[in-house]
Amino acid sequence: MKKQPAVITGTVGMDAHVIGTKILSRALKDAGFNVVELGMQVPPEEFIEVTQKTKADAILISSLYGMAELDLRGFKEKCKEAGLKDVILYIGGVLGVGRQDFKEVEKKFKKLGFDKVYPPEANLKSVIEDLWNDLRAQGKA
Amino acid sequence: MKKQPAVITGTVGMDAHVIGTKILSRALKDAGFNVVELGMQVPPEEFIEVTQKTKADAILISSLYGMAELDLRGFKEKCKEAGLKDVILYIGGVLGVGRQDFKEVEKKFKKLGFDKVYPPEANLKSVIEDLWNDLRAQGKA
Amino acid sequence: MEIKVKQKRIDEDRFLEMRKEVLAQWPTGKEVDLEEAVAYQRSLPESKNFMKVTEKARKEGKTLIWPRAGTPVLEDEIALVKTLVDSGIRHIPVTIDSYSRLSQFDKAQRALEESIRTGRPMLNGYPIVNYGVKNTRKLVESVEAAFSPRGAVKLAMEIALASGMTASGKSSFLEFGSYEKRTTLEQCIEASQYTNRLTGYYADRGAIITTDLHGWVPSGVFPFSVNIACMIVDALVAAEQGVKSIMPQTHCEGHMAQDIAWMRLIPRLLREYLDKFGYKDVMLPGILANQLPLFPVPQSMGGAFAYLNYTAMVAALAEAEAVFVRTIDEGAGVATRESHALSYESANWILNIVRTQKIKFEIDGVETEEKVTEVEVRAMLDKLLELGDGDIVIGSIKGVEAGVLDSPFSPNINVKGNVLGVRDITGACRYLEFGNLPIPDEIKEFHREKIAERERAEGRKLDYHVAVEDLWALSKGRIVGVPTGA
Amino acid sequence: MEIKVKQKRIDEDRFLEMRKEVLAQWPTGKEVDLEEAVAYQRSLPESKNFMKVTEKARKEGKTLIWPRAGTPVLEDEIALVKTLVDSGIRHIPVTIDSYSRLSQFDKAQRALEESIRTGRPMLNGYPIVNYGVKNTRKLVESVEAAFSPRGAVKLAMEIALASGMTASGKSSFLEFGSYEKRTTLEQCIEASQYTNRLTGYYADRGAIITTDLHGWVPSGVFPFSVNIACMIVDALVAAEQGVKSIMPQTHCEGHMAQDIAWMRLIPRLLREYLDKFGYKDVMLPGILANQLPLFPVPQSMGGAFAYLNYTAMVAALAEAEAVFVRTIDEGAGVATRESHALSYESANWILNIVRTQKIKFEIDGVETEEKVTEVEVRAMLDKLLELGDGDIVIGSIKGVEAGVLDSPFSPNINVKGNVLGVRDITGACRYLEFGNLPIPDEIKEFHREKIAERERAEGRKLDYHVAVEDLWALSKGRIVGVPTGA
Ligand code: B12
Ligand code: B12
């Protein structure tokens, strides 16, 4: 049996919407992940530091307050600089200010380096399936 | 002073929506018209006959049930045949089945020979102003 | 003039003779085989029986939505009812087009053919006679829901029931007061006796069809005692012809205390009068709340949602078994499938949230409104029975002639039209002009005081113009009209 | 650790010293001239004073709509508030962006500049500090309405009040419980004492600013006794600093009997406790009903209209002076001007129609809910006063540490989080886990029975997963959650 995969969760920047990331974290734990829960208002740098320290396989970022794009510019590059080119990046929530076309949002955040982008109120069962698949593709599960 | 202009009102075809034409008729009376009120479900032919008999200056047709186009095909031609080429023709109500683009509706009924076409819940004050203007243009008021 | 129609069941032999004539009116009449139709009806599952669906809602504490659905082309109609059922609809009232409602089947046929050819609906409803039994069974069988034809004439009712529709909304007063121009009440009752007799024929053979009743629906703001008195007459007429299931359709004018009072009063008085005249076995499976006043102007989407949700809320609080909410397109024209779905999604949200709470409540004023209306209704029925010498049909016919039953803004030339209603300061409907309505003096005084109160508050006399302002009020986001300016 | 913050008014001298530091945080601080600002406030018409606008609504029997309005670029913000006022809005709460809420004015500045440059809003609110007094007065003067800054830190409040805003929604428990991660309650109370002291300073000079209070808003389905106890604490803290007008903001969880019970209980207990502690001259101009649970998913437009209409209906029935309805875009993101207009048109329809009727009513269950909550709130306040030896501030700080005040799903690491709420079978919020809340045994029994009733009905134990289902329920058109599947 492979080791239990480790993942990091939290809301980025100044976002105080913590309910989603809390529920997500609990669901990940219930699904057998080792979850490091950073809670709300996590600076991008903190996600990176904690990933280095814990050797986590994935970062799952929440953002609902609409300012994620500002918070996450250059995030993927910083991950790479920190030697985390393989870490899986997921993001979910309300990823812009105002009613958005999700297709556009997805494109934008994929360009920013995210592997998967989820609309508000994403189904957690399929999120977790996606995550297992991505981990398997990297030989980590 | 000119003679009191005479006008004919009613709903055409099988339309049972009589409230609008009743209110319109009363407003026309209050505004000094001589109103011949035919009520609901008036066959097109009856409008013509009564106009001939009363020498009315205008016919104001109501229709809400959506089937006015069917009821009024060839109506202007029949008016002409009956020697009523100058009679002013107004129509108002819900002039098609389903949500309509009023501009289209207006075009359609103007092509059918109507001088003015009104959307649902038209303002009766401006209707009456329009009517005085059209009568004046014919030297009838 | 001698009155020929009486409160008396049509003999079976005469009825079967009459049917031949009716069925001969259009070729599809030949498709109706009454015994086969009864068997077909009896083979239908409970989910297609109007009464059973309503009783189930009552048992489960649910308020079901009544839509209004009728579009000319069968395939479109099937698609529409599927959308409706997906939105949680279990009763499907099928609006019949205006030509068919007046037995002009040839006109309907031409318009139907044009609709099919052009892909543009040229009729404002489903031409059931033109489609006939075989086609309409396809419609009925397309979904798990109970069907009800709206505005069916004799032949249309024959086809509807043979096709498996399980309700028959045919009120003589609705026809007389809202759809007819020259027809007398006598003619309308005679027509409804036929359709009720047909319903009774099925009932005698174990297929229960429900008759839903409107009474005399006023064209505008008007207290509901005339409506309720006429609904009771309609119910007695139906029961005499053998109808075994009656569903009253009450109309909400928008004032909560009145609307709730009427919803409470109607089933109580219906039961009392049905029992009194010996129709104890007639069932009343539930009540349908309908919304009467003008819908918000087509431009006001916010107002449209508010009005339909308000109606749903009142129906849910009153624990009605069903509510007839309009779509957001009501003011604009026959609704699209999307408008239906969106509107019922909204109303269903309210109905589910409110009914789950099992709210029991008392509103100040309901008792007064119920009492006032009850006294008025009883006075009217007493007068009718007096005029008819005990025969409610004869009494009603004479009553209309005498203005004992009357309504404002009526299209029918046989209506006196000497009455008028306006709203009082809180939005309740009051009589402004009583005409010949047999309303007791102390009740008249009650209405006059309420009217005087508004007159003082607004510093003007209430009159015809105020009645017209009040007609538009709800549509513009108020319950009491305001001066529209010179 | 020693508690430094106490329930005591800040000396004027010390206050004026503190102000210097605050104003130095950003260049626009220089624009604030306190004496000029007081004079400006006093010159404002009643229509711009929050308390006066609320009192007028109360007198006229109206329920006003509170929108939520904050967009980064001043010109857009002015256009937005004009739309709002055209929709009948008289209170304008200005949402401040999230950077400014955390005093990160430099970040806000960069995002503001980018918003102006690109024409795309990059901030989720109006950066009031960056705009300063002169600009914000343009906003205040652009319409006839009373303004209230939402989420103003010290400097933001200085600028808001100097600009003519006349309310200050600053609840220490709201900050602590919903917006902060590491900050302690002590720090939050300290911050609120400053803004309340500033409000008191204006009040002493005849300019009445209203403080509106939330208490501790739970992140989910949870009975409201903790919230109400904290609201009372917030009110006492504000009153001690000289605040003279307080407007409680109650949160509706969607169960009518509970929501109405809480709306009745809150002003009654507030008055009692304010009087008891000697703040008899503090005015309570009215109450604001807010909607708490998750809004319908963005795809459900019908549900969105239903939910906002339902909230408006409940507020109107309870005769609240104001109601905070969300727009139909609530689930999707910051609303467009069109969504604002459409949503308030809809809510206003309900409010006008219901308030005009002057409905007096009684709902079964309101009395019980009011009594249960009252006993719980009193028990909590007693315990806090005991812990603080009579000082409500010290008691509250200790109370949070001890879990005497607690809340589920909190973002703040200083919160115990040992409590949980779920709905009962009718949708009422009940305690599932009591943690350390000082709830009397017989009341605990009441909650347990209600929970057992639902467990029996659903044949399952209620737990964390049910609490999550209940969180989503209203958003999906139900009031009680249903199993989401494995
Ligand atoms: C009341 C009503 C009825 C009543 C009518 C009572 C009566 N005897 O009048 C009853 C119940 C009988 C009825 C029946 C039907 N109705 Co209907 N009814 C309505 C309703 C709710 C209000 C209409 C009304 O009275 N408006 C008030 C008056 C004062 O307004 P108005 O007529 O627009 O008139 C004003 C102006 O437009 C103007 N005006 C009117 N005519 C004219 C003419 C001229 C020349 C001018 C200048 C101005 C002018 O002056 C008036 C004063 O401002 C509307 C929906 C709505 N709008 O809310 C549906 C509606 C008109 N009905 C409709 C339909 C389909 C029917 C039925 C087929 C089915 C049914 N619902 O039972 C039958 C048809 C009967 C028939 N043969 O016509 C549809 C029409 C669909 C379409 N066109 O796409 C509507 C739009 C509802 C809907 N969305 O489905 N209906
Ligand atoms: C509750 C709430 C708050 C609470 C938050 C309480 C708390 N501490 O968590 C409070 C009151 C504090 C708040 C504050 C604010 N809020 Co707020 N808030 C909401 C609200 C009503 C619900 C959010 C929520 O909790 N959803 C429930 C959770 C369970 O759902 P979720 O987060 O979507 O998560 C689910 C999925 O998306 C998924 N998921 C979430 N994250 C991730 C990540 C990954 C990787 C994956 C795979 C999945 C995933 O898993 C979850 C379970 O299914 C929404 C509107 C709405 N939707 O109804 C507005 C909303 C999010 N808020 C908004 C705003 C603007 C604010 C404020 C700026 C202003 C204000 N309203 O006061 C402040 C900002 C504070 C800050 N610094 O962030 C806006 C955002 C606007 C935008 N993006 O355009 C919204 C959309 C409302 C609106 N329309 O204006 N808010």
CSV table of C-alpha atoms and ligand atoms in Angstrom, one decimal, chain B residues 14-20 23-24 41 60-62 64-66 90-94 96-98 118-122 124 127, chain C residues 68 95 98 101 124 178-179 219 294-295 326 329-331 333-334 411 471-472, ligand 1:
chain,number,residue,atom,x,y,z
B,14,MET,CA,-63.5,35.2,-30.4
B,15,ASP,CA,-61.8,37.4,-27.9
B,16,ALA,CA,-63.6,37.6,-24.5
B,17,HIS,CA,-61.2,40.1,-22.8
B,18,VAL,CA,-63.7,42.9,-22.5
B,19,ILE,CA,-62.3,44.9,-19.6
B,20,GLY,CA,-59.8,46.9,-21.7
B,23,ILE,CA,-62.3,51.1,-19.9
B,24,LEU,CA,-61.2,52.5,-23.2
B,41,GLN,CA,-66.4,39.1,-29.9
B,60,LEU,CA,-60.6,51.0,-32.1
B,61,ILE,CA,-60.1,47.3,-31.9
B,62,SER,CA,-59.0,45.4,-28.8
B,64,LEU,CA,-55.7,40.2,-26.0
B,65,TYR,CA,-56.2,36.5,-26.7
B,66,GLY,CA,-53.4,36.4,-29.2
B,90,TYR,CA,-56.4,51.6,-34.2
B,91,ILE,CA,-55.6,48.3,-32.4
B,92,GLY,CA,-54.3,47.5,-29.0
B,93,GLY,CA,-53.8,44.6,-26.5
B,94,VAL,CA,-51.7,41.5,-26.6
B,96,GLY,CA,-49.8,37.6,-30.7
B,97,VAL,CA,-49.4,34.4,-28.8
B,98,GLY,CA,-46.5,34.5,-26.4
B,118,TYR,CA,-50.6,49.9,-29.0
B,119,PRO,CA,-48.7,47.6,-26.7
B,120,PRO,CA,-50.5,46.0,-23.7
B,121,GLU,CA,-51.5,48.5,-21.0
B,122,ALA,CA,-51.1,51.5,-23.3
B,124,LEU,CA,-55.1,56.0,-22.6
B,127,VAL,CA,-54.1,57.2,-27.1
C,68,ARG,CA,-51.8,26.7,-17.2
C,95,THR,CA,-56.1,25.2,-21.9
C,98,SER,CA,-60.6,30.2,-28.0
C,101,ARG,CA,-64.2,27.0,-26.7
C,124,ASN,CA,-53.9,30.2,-27.8
C,178,SER,CA,-66.6,35.8,-18.2
C,179,TYR,CA,-66.7,34.1,-21.6
C,219,SER,CA,-63.6,41.1,-13.7
C,294,LEU,CA,-54.0,41.8,-12.9
C,295,PHE,CA,-50.5,40.5,-13.2
C,326,ARG,CA,-49.2,32.4,-13.1
C,329,ASP,CA,-44.9,35.9,-18.6
C,330,GLU,CA,-48.6,36.2,-17.6
C,331,GLY,CA,-48.8,39.9,-18.6
C,333,GLY,CA,-48.6,36.3,-23.4
C,334,VAL,CA,-48.7,32.5,-23.4
C,411,PRO,CA,-68.9,41.0,-21.1
C,471,LEU,CA,-57.8,47.1,-10.9
C,472,TRP,CA,-54.2,48.1,-11.8
E,1,B12,C1,-58.7,38.8,-17.0
E,1,B12,C2,-58.2,37.9,-18.0
E,1,B12,C3,-59.1,36.9,-18.6
E,1,B12,C4,-60.5,36.9,-18.2
E,1,B12,C5,-61.2,38.0,-19.0
E,1,B12,C6,-62.4,38.6,-18.3
E,1,B12,C7,-63.2,39.4,-19.2
E,1,B12,N1,-64.3,39.0,-19.6
E,1,B12,O1,-62.6,40.4,-19.7
E,1,B12,C8,-60.9,35.4,-18.6
E,1,B12,C9,-60.7,34.5,-17.4
E,1,B12,C10,-62.3,35.3,-19.1
E,1,B12,C11,-59.8,35.1,-19.6
E,1,B12,C12,-59.9,34.1,-20.5
E,1,B12,C13,-58.9,33.7,-21.4
E,1,B12,N2,-57.7,34.2,-21.4
E,1,B12,CO1,-57.1,35.8,-20.4
E,1,B12,N3,-56.3,37.1,-19.3
E,1,B12,C14,-56.8,37.9,-18.4
E,1,B12,C15,-55.7,38.8,-17.9
E,1,B12,C16,-55.3,38.2,-16.5
E,1,B12,C17,-56.0,40.2,-17.7
E,1,B12,C18,-56.6,40.9,-19.0
E,1,B12,C19,-57.2,42.3,-18.6
E,1,B12,O2,-58.4,42.3,-18.3
E,1,B12,N4,-56.4,43.3,-18.5
E,1,B12,C20,-56.9,44.6,-18.0
E,1,B12,C21,-57.2,45.6,-19.1
E,1,B12,C22,-57.8,46.9,-18.5
E,1,B12,O3,-56.0,45.8,-19.8
E,1,B12,P1,-56.0,45.7,-21.4
E,1,B12,O4,-57.0,44.8,-21.9
E,1,B12,O5,-54.5,45.5,-21.7
E,1,B12,O6,-56.4,47.1,-21.8
E,1,B12,C23,-55.7,48.3,-21.6
E,1,B12,C24,-54.8,48.7,-22.7
E,1,B12,O7,-54.1,47.7,-23.3
E,1,B12,C25,-55.6,49.5,-23.6
E,1,B12,N5,-56.3,48.9,-24.7
E,1,B12,C26,-56.9,47.7,-24.8
E,1,B12,N6,-57.4,47.5,-26.0
E,1,B12,C27,-57.1,48.6,-26.7
E,1,B12,C28,-57.4,48.9,-28.0
E,1,B12,C29,-57.0,50.1,-28.5
E,1,B12,C30,-57.3,50.4,-29.9
E,1,B12,C31,-56.2,51.0,-27.7
E,1,B12,C32,-55.8,52.2,-28.3
E,1,B12,C33,-55.9,50.7,-26.4
E,1,B12,C34,-56.4,49.5,-25.9
E,1,B12,O8,-56.6,50.1,-22.8
E,1,B12,C35,-56.8,49.4,-21.5
E,1,B12,C36,-56.7,50.3,-20.4
E,1,B12,O9,-55.4,50.8,-20.1
E,1,B12,C37,-54.6,38.5,-18.9
E,1,B12,C38,-53.1,38.5,-18.3
E,1,B12,C39,-52.7,39.8,-17.7
E,1,B12,N7,-52.5,40.9,-18.4
E,1,B12,O10,-52.5,39.9,-16.5
E,1,B12,C40,-54.9,37.2,-19.5
E,1,B12,C41,-54.6,36.9,-21.0
E,1,B12,C42,-54.9,38.1,-21.8
E,1,B12,N8,-55.5,35.8,-21.3
E,1,B12,C43,-55.0,34.9,-22.1
E,1,B12,C44,-55.6,33.7,-22.5
E,1,B12,C45,-54.8,32.7,-23.3
E,1,B12,C46,-56.9,33.4,-22.2
E,1,B12,C47,-57.7,32.1,-22.6
E,1,B12,C48,-57.5,31.6,-24.0
E,1,B12,C49,-57.4,31.0,-21.7
E,1,B12,C50,-57.7,31.2,-20.3
E,1,B12,N9,-56.8,31.8,-19.6
E,1,B12,O11,-58.7,30.7,-19.8
E,1,B12,C51,-59.1,32.6,-22.4
E,1,B12,C52,-59.6,33.2,-23.7
E,1,B12,C53,-61.0,33.7,-23.7
E,1,B12,C54,-61.3,34.3,-25.0
E,1,B12,N10,-62.2,33.7,-25.8
E,1,B12,O12,-60.8,35.3,-25.3
E,1,B12,C55,-53.6,35.2,-22.4
E,1,B12,C56,-53.4,35.7,-23.9
E,1,B12,C57,-52.2,35.0,-24.5
E,1,B12,C58,-51.5,35.7,-25.6
E,1,B12,N11,-52.0,36.6,-26.3
E,1,B12,O13,-50.4,35.2,-25.8
E,1,B12,C59,-53.2,36.2,-21.3
E,1,B12,C60,-52.1,37.3,-21.7
E,1,B12,C61,-52.7,35.4,-20.1
E,1,B12,C62,-51.5,34.6,-20.5
E,1,B12,N12,-50.3,35.0,-20.3
E,1,B12,O14,-51.6,33.4,-20.8
E,1,B12,N13,-58.8,35.9,-19.5
